C-alpha atoms as a printed R data frame, in Angstrom:
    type eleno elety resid chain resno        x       y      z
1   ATOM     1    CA   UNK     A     1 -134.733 -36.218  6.796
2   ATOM     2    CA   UNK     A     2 -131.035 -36.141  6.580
3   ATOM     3    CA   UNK     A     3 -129.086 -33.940  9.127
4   ATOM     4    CA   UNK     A     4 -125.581 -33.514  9.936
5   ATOM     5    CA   UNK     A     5 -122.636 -31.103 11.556
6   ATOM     6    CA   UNK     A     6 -119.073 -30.717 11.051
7   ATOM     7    CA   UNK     A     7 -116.276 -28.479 12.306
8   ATOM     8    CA   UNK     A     8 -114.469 -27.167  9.105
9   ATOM     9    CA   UNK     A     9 -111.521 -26.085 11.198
10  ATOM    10    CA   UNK     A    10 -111.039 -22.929 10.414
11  ATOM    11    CA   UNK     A    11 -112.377 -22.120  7.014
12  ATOM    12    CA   UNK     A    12 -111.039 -18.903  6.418
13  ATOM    13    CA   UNK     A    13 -110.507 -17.485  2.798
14  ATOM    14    CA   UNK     A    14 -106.615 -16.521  2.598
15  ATOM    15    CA   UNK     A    15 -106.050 -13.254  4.186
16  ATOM    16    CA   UNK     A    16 -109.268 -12.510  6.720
17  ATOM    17    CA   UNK     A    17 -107.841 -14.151  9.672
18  ATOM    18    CA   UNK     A    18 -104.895 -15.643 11.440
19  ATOM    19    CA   UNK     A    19 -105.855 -19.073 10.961
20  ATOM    20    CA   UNK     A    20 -106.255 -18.312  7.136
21  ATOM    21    CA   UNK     A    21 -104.508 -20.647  4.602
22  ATOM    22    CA   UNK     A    22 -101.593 -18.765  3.093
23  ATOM    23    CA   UNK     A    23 -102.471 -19.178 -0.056
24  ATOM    24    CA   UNK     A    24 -105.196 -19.617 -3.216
25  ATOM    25    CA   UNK     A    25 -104.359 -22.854 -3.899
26  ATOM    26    CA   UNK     A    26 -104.548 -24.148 -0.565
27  ATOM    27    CA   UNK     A    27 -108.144 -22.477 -0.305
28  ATOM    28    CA   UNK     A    28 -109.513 -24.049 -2.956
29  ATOM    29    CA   UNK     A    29 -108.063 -27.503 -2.175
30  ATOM    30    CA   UNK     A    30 -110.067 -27.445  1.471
31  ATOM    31    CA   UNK     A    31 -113.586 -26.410 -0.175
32  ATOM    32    CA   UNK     A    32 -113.063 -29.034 -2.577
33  ATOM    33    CA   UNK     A    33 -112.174 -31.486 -0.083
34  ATOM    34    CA   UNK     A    34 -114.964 -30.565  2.089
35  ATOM    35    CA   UNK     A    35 -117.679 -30.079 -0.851
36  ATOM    36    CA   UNK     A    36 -116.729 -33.640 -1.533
37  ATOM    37    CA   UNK     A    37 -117.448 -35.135  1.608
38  ATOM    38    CA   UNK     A    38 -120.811 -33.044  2.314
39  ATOM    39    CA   UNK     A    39 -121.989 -34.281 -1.056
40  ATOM    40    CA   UNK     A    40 -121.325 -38.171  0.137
41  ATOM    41    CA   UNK     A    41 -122.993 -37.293  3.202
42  ATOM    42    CA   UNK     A    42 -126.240 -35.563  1.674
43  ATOM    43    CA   UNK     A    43 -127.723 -33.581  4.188
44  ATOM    44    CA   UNK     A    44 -130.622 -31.832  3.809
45  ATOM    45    CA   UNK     A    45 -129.450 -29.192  6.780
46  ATOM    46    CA   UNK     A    46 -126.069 -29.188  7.756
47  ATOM    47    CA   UNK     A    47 -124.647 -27.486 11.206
48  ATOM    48    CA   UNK     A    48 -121.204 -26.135 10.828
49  ATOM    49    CA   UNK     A    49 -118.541 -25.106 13.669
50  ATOM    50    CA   UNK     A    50 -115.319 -22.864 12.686
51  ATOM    51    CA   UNK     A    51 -116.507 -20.497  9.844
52  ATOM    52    CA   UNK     A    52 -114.694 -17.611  9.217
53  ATOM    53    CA   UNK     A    53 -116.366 -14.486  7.582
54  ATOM    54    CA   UNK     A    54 -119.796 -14.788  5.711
55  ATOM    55    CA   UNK     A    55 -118.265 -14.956  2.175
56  ATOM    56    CA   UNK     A    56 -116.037 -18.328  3.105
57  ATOM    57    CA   UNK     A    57 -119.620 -19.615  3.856
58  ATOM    58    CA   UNK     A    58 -120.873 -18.432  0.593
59  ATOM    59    CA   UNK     A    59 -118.019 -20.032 -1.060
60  ATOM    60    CA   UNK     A    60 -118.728 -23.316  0.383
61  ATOM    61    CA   UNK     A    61 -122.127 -23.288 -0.335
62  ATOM    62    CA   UNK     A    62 -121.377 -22.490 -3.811
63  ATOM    63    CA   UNK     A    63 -118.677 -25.344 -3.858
64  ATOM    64    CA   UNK     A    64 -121.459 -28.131 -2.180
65  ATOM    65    CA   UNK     A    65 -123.774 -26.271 -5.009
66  ATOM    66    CA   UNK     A    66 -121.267 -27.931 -7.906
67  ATOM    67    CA   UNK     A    67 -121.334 -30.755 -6.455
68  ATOM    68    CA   UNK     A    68 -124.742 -31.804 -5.610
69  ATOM    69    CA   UNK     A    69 -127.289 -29.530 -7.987
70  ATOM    70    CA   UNK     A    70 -128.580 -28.151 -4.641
71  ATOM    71    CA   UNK     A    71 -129.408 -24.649 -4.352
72  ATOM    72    CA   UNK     A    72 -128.040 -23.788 -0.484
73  ATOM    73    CA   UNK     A    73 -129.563 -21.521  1.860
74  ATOM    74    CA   UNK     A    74 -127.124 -20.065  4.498
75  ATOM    75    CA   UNK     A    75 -127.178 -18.047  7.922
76  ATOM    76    CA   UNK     A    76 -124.295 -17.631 10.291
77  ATOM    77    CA   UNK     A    77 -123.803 -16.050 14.226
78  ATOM    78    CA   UNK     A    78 -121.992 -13.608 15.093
79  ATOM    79    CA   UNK     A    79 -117.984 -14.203 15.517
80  ATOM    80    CA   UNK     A    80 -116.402 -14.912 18.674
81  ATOM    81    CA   UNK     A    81 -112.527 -13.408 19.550
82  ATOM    82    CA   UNK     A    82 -110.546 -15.164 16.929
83  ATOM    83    CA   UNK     A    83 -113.137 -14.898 14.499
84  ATOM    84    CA   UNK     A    84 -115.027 -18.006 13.927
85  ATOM    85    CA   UNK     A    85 -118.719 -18.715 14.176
86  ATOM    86    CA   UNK     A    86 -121.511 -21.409 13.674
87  ATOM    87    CA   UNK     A    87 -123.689 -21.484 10.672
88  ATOM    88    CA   UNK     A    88 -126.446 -23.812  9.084
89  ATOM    89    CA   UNK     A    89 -126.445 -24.800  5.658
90  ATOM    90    CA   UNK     A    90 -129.964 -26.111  4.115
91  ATOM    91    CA   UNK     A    91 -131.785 -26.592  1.111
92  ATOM    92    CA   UNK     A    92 -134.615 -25.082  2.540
93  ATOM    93    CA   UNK     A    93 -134.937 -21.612  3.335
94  ATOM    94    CA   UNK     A    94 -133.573 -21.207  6.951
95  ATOM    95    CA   UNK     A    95 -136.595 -19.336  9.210
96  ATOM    96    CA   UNK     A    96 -137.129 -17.957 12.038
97  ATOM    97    CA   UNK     A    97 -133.196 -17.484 12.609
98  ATOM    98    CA   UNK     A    98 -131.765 -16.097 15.993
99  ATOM    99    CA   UNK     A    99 -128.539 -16.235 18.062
100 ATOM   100    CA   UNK     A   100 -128.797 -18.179 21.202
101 ATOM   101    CA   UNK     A   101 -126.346 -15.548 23.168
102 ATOM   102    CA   UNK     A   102 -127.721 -15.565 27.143
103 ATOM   103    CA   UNK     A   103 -126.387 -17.737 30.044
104 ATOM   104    CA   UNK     A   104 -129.337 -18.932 32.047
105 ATOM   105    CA   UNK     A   105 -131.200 -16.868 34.470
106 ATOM   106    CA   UNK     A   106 -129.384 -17.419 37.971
107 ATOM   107    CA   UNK     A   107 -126.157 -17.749 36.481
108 ATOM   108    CA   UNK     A   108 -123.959 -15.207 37.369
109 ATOM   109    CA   UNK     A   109 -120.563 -14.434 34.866
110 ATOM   110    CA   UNK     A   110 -118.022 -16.742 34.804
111 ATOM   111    CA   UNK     A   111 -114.716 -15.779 35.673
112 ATOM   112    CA   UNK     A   112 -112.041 -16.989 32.332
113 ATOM   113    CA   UNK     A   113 -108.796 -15.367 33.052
114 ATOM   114    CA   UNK     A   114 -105.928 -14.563 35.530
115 ATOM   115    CA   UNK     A   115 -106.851 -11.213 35.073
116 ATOM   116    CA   UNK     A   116 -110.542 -10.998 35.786
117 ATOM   117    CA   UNK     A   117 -111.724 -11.144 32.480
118 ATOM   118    CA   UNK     A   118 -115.466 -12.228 32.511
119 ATOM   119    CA   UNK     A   119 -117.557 -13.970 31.005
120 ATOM   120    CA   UNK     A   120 -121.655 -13.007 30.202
121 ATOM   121    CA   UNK     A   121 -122.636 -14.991 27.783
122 ATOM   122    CA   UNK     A   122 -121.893 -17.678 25.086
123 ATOM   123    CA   UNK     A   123 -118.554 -16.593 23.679
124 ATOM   124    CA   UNK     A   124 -119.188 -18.184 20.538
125 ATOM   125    CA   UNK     A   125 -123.516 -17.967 19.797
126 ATOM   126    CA   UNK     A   126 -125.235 -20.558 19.075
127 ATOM   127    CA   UNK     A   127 -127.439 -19.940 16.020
128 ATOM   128    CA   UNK     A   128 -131.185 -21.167 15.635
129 ATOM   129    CA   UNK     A   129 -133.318 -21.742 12.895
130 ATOM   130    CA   UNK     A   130 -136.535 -23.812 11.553
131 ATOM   131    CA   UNK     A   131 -136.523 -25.655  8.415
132 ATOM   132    CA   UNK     A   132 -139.475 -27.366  6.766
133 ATOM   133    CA   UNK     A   133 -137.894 -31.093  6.158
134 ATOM   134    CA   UNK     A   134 -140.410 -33.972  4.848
135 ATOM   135    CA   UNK     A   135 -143.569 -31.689  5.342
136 ATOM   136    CA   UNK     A   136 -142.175 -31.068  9.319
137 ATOM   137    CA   UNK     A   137 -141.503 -27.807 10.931
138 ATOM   138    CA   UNK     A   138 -137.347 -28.746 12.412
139 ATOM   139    CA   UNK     A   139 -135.643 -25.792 14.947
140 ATOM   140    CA   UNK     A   140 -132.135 -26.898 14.446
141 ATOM   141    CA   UNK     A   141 -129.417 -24.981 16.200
142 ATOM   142    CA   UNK     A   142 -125.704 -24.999 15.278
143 ATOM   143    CA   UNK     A   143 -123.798 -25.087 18.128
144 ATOM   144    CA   UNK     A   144 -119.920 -24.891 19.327
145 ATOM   145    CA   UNK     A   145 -118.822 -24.764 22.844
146 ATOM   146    CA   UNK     A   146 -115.467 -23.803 24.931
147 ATOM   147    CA   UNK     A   147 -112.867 -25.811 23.587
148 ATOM   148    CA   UNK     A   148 -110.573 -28.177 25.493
149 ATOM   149    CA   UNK     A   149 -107.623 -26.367 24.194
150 ATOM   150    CA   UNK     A   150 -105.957 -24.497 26.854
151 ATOM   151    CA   UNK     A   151 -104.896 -20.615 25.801
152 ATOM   152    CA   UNK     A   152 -102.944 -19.787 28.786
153 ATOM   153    CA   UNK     A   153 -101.557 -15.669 29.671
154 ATOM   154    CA   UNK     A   154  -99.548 -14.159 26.519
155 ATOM   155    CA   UNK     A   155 -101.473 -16.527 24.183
156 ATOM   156    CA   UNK     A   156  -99.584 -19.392 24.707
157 ATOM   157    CA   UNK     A   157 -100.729 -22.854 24.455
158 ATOM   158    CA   UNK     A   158  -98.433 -24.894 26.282
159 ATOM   159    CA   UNK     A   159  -97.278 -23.654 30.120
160 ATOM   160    CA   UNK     A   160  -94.657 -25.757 32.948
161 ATOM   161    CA   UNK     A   161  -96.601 -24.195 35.452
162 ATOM   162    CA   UNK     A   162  -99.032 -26.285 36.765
163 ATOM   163    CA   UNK     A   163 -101.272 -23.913 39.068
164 ATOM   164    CA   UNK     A   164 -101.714 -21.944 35.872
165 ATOM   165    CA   UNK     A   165 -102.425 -25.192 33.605
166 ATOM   166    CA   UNK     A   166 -105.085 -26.305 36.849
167 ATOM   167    CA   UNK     A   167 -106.533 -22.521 36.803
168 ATOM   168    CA   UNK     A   168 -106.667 -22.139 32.762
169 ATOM   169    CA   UNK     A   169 -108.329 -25.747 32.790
170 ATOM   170    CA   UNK     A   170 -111.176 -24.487 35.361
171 ATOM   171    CA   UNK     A   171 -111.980 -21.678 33.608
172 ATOM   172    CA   UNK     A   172 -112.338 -23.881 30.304
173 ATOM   173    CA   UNK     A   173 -114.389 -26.162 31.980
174 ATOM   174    CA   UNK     A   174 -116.490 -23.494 33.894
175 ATOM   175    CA   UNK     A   175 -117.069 -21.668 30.618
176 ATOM   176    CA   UNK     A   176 -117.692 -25.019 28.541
177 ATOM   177    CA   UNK     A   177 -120.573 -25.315 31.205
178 ATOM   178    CA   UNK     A   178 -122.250 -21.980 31.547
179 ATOM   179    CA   UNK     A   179 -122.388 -22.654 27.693
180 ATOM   180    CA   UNK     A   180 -124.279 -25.548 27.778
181 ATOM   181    CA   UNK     A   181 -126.242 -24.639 30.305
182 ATOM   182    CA   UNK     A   182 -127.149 -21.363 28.581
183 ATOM   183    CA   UNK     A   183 -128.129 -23.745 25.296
184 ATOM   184    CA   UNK     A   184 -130.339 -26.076 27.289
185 ATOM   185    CA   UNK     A   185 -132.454 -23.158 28.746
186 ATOM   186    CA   UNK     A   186 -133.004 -22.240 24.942
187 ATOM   187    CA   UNK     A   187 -134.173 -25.355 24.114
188 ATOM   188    CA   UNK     A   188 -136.410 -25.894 27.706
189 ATOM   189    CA   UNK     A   189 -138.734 -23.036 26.228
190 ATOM   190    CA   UNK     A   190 -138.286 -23.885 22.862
191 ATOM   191    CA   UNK     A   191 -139.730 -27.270 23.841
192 ATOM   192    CA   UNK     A   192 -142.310 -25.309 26.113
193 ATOM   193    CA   UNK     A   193 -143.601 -23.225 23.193
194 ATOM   194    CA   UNK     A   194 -145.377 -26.637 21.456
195 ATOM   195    CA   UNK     A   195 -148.551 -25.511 21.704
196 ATOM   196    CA   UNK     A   196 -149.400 -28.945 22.935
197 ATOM   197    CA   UNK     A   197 -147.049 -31.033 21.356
198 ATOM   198    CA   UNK     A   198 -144.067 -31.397 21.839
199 ATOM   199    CA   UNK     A   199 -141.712 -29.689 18.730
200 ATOM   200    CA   UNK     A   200 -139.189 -31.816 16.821
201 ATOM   201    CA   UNK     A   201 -135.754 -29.926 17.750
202 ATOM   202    CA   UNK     A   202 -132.306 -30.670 17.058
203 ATOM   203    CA   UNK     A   203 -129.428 -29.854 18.643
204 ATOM   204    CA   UNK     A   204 -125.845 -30.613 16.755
205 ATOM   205    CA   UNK     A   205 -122.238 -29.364 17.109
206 ATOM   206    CA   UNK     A   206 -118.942 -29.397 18.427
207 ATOM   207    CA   UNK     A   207 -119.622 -29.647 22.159
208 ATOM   208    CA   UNK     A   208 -115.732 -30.387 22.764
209 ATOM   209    CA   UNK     A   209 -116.431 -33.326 25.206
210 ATOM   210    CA   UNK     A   210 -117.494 -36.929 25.223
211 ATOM   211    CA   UNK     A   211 -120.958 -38.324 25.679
212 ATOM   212    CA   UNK     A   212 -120.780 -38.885 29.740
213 ATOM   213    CA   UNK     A   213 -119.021 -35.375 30.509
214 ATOM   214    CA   UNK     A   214 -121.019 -33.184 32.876
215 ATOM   215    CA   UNK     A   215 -121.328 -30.218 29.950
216 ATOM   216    CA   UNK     A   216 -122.186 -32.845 27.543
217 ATOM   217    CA   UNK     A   217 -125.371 -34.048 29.867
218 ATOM   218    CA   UNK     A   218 -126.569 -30.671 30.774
219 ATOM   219    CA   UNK     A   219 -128.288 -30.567 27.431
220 ATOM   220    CA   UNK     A   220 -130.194 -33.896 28.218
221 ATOM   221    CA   UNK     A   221 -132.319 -32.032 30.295
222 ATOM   222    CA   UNK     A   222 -134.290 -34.877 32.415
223 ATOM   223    CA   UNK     A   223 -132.155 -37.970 33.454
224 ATOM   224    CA   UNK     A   224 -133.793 -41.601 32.508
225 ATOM   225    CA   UNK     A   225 -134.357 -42.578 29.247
226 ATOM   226    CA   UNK     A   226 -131.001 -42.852 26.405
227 ATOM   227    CA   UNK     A   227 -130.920 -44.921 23.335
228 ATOM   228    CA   UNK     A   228 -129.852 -48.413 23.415
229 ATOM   229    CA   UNK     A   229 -130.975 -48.145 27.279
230 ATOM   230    CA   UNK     A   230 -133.924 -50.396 29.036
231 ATOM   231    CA   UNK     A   231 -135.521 -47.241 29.762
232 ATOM   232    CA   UNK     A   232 -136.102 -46.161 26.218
233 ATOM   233    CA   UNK     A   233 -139.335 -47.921 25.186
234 ATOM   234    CA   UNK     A   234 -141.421 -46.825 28.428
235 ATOM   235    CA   UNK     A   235 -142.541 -43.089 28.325
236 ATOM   236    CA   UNK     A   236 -142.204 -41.232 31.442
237 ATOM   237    CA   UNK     A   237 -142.791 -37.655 32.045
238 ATOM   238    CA   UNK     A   238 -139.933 -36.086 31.431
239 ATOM   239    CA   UNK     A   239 -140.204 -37.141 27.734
240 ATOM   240    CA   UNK     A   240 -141.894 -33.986 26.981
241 ATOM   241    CA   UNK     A   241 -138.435 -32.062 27.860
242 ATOM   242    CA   UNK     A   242 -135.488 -34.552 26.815
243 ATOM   243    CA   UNK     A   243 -133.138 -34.527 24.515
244 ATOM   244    CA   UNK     A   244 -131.454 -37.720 23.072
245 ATOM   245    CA   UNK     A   245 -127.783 -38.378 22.452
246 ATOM   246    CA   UNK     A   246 -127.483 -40.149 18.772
247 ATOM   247    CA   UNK     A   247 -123.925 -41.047 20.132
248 ATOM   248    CA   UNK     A   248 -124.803 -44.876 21.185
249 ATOM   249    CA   UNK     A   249 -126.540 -45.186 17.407
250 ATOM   250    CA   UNK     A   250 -122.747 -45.046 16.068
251 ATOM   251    CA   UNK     A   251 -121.679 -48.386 15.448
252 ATOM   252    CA   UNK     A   252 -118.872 -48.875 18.012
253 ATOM   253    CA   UNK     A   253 -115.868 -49.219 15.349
254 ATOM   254    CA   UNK     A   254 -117.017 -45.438 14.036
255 ATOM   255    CA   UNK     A   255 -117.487 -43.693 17.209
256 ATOM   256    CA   UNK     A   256 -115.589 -41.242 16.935
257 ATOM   257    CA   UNK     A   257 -115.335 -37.475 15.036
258 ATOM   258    CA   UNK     A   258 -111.230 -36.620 16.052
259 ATOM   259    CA   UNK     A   259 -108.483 -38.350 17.207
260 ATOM   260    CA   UNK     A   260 -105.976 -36.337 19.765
261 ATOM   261    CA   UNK     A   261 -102.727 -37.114 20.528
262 ATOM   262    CA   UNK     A   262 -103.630 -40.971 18.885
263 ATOM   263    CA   UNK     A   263 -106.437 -41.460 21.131
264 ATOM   264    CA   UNK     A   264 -110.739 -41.632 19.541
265 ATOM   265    CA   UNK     A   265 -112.799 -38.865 21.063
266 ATOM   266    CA   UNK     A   266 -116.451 -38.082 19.803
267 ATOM   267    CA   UNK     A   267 -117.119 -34.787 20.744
268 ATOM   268    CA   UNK     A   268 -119.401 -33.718 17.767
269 ATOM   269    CA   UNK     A   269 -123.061 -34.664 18.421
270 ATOM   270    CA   UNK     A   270 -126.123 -34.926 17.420
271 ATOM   271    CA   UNK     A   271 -128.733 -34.472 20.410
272 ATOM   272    CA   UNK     A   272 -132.549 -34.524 19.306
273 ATOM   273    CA   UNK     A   273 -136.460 -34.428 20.635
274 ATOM   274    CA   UNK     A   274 -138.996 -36.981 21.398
275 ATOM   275    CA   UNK     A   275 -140.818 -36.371 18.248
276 ATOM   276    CA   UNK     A   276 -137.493 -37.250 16.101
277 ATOM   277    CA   UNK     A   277 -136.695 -40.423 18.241
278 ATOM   278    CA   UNK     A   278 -139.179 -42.942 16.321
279 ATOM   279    CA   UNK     A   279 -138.443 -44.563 13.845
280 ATOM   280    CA   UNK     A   280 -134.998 -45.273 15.386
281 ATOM   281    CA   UNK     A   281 -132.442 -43.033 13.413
282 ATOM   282    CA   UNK     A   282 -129.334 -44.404 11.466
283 ATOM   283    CA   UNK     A   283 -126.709 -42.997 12.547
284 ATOM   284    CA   UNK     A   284 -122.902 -42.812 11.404
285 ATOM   285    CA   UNK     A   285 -119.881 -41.078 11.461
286 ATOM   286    CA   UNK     A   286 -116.945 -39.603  8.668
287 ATOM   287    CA   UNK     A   287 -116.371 -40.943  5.760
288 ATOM   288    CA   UNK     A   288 -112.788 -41.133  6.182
289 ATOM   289    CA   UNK     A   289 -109.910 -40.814  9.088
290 ATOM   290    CA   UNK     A   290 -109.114 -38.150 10.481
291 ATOM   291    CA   UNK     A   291 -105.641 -36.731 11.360
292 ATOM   292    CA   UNK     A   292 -104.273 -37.336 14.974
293 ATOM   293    CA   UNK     A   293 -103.823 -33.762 15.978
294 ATOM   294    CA   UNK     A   294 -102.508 -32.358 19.342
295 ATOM   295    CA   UNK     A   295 -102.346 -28.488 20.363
296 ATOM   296    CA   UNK     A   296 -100.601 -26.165 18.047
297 ATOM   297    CA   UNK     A   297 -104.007 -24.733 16.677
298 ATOM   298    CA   UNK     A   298 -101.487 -23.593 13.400
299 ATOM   299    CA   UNK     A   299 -100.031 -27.089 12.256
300 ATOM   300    CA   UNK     A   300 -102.831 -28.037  9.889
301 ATOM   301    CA   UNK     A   301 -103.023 -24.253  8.577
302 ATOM   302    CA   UNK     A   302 -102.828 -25.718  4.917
303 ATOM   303    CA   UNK     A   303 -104.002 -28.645  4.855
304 ATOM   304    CA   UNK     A   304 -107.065 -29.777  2.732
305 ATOM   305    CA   UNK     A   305 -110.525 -31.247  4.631
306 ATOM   306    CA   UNK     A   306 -110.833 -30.602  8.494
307 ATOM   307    CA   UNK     A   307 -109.345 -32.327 11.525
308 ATOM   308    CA   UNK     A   308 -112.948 -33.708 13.157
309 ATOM   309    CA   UNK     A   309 -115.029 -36.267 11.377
310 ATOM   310    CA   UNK     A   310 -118.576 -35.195 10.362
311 ATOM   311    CA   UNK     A   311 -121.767 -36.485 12.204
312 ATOM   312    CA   UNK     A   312 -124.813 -37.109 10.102
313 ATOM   313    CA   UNK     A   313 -128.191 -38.903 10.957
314 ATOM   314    CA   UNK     A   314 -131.298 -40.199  8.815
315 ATOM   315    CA   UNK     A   315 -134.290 -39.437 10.912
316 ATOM   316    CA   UNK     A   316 -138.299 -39.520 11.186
């Protein structure tokens, strides 16, 4: 089974949203750009970060459709403040679908602003669903958390004042975290409701932070056992619960999905369950480069393709 997840940076048809190309032409040029790539990727389910309204989906799917003689099956979360949302893509029908939209019990709101604004639960939902891939029941869930980008008061991105850049930065990373958090208790009873056994889940998206940050290990659930770690080949008990970074299966000169300000960053993963561990998976990102990109969220509002590097993985 073939999986994958890509931002699309802001696919907006022209006219639904501030980050909307300004034009037809320039439209068409990113779904064809994208459509292209998807199609040399060939996922069976794809997990997709910055979607604007549901018929920018539609044309996408319609536009992978062309290009692979693949009927695609669709579902999308709610929007967040500027608009954008998660969605799945498979050529399966897409069950059991539901937003993932709670922080964990415990977990009181999170405090994002200057001004007291709070926050209750994922600002941007994750979205759940089960496919049927190779004969096996999947729950994949499309995720994208807080990004690193800094919106500071008056909706600037860019302050000289550095107790507001150290307070806007904690509330990113506080929010980033309660996210996480609030995705990993999904998937603890997810994985509790087995029956038995222990269900093959995957978790992919833009999690806006490398493999080692704090928000990125939350969703491991128990410590121990990684990939290309001693530890992997001897069960232990917290098996039942884990989930498994596919980062370290990236060969080293690919591992990465942007590049900001010049500098490789994979913050796109592709986390799965025990059940989906064996036989090893092959892993990879792109194809392509991506564009070195640094914080006006506007710069790349026409250009063609997206500014991360898709994630895919061959597994079972």
């Amino acid at each position: 089974m073939r999986i994958a997840t890509w931002n699309l940076e802001n696919l907006f048809a022209p006219g639904t949203g501030d980050a909307a190309p300004t034009s037809e032409t320039a439209y068409q040029a990113k779904l064809e750009a994208l459509a292209t790539t998807i199609a040399s990727i060939g996922p069976q389910v794809l997990a997709v970060q910055e979607v604007g309204p549901q018929p920018a989906l539609d044309d996408l799917a319609a536009a992978v459709a062309a290009q692979t003689d693949h009927t695609w099956h669709t579902a999308a979360a709610d929007p967040d403040g500027r608009g954008i949302r998660v969605a799945l893509l498979s050529h399966g029908e897409l069950r059991d679908v539901e937003q993932v939209r709670d922080l964990p019990a415990g977990i009181g709101p999170v405090q994002i602003s200057d001004d007291g604004e709070i926050l209750t639960g994922l600002g941007r939902p994750a979205l759940k669903a089960t496919v049927t891939l190779d004969g096996h029941d999947v729950h994949v869930l499309s995720v994208h958390l807080k990004s690193k980008l800094l919106t500071f008061p008056d909706g600037h991105f860019s302050t000289s004042d550095e107790d507001v850049r150290v307070r806007y930065g904690f509330y990113a990373l506080a929010r980033r975290a309660a996210e996480a958090a609030g995705v990993r208790a999904y998937v603890t009873r997810l994985l509790e409701d087995g029956g038995g056994a222990v269900p093959a889940v995957v978790v992919a998206g833009d999690l806006n932070d490398d493999v080692q940050a704090a928000t990125t290990q939350l969703l491991h659930g128990p410590p121990g056992s990684e990939f290309e770690t001693p530890g992997f080949d001897r069960p232990d008990a917290g098996d039942a619960q884990r989930l498994w970074n596919l980062a370290p299966l990236i060969p080293e000169h690919d591992r990465y999905s942007r590049i900001y300000r010049g500098r490789r960053e994979l913050i796109d993963h592709i986390l799965v369950s025990a059940p989906l561990t064996s036989p090893k998976p092959t892993v990879g990102a792109g194809p392509g480069a991506a564009p070195s990109i640094a914080d006006d969220p506007d710069a790349r509002r026409n250009e063609p393709g997206s500014d991360h590097r898709p994630v895919h993985a061959e597994l079972g």
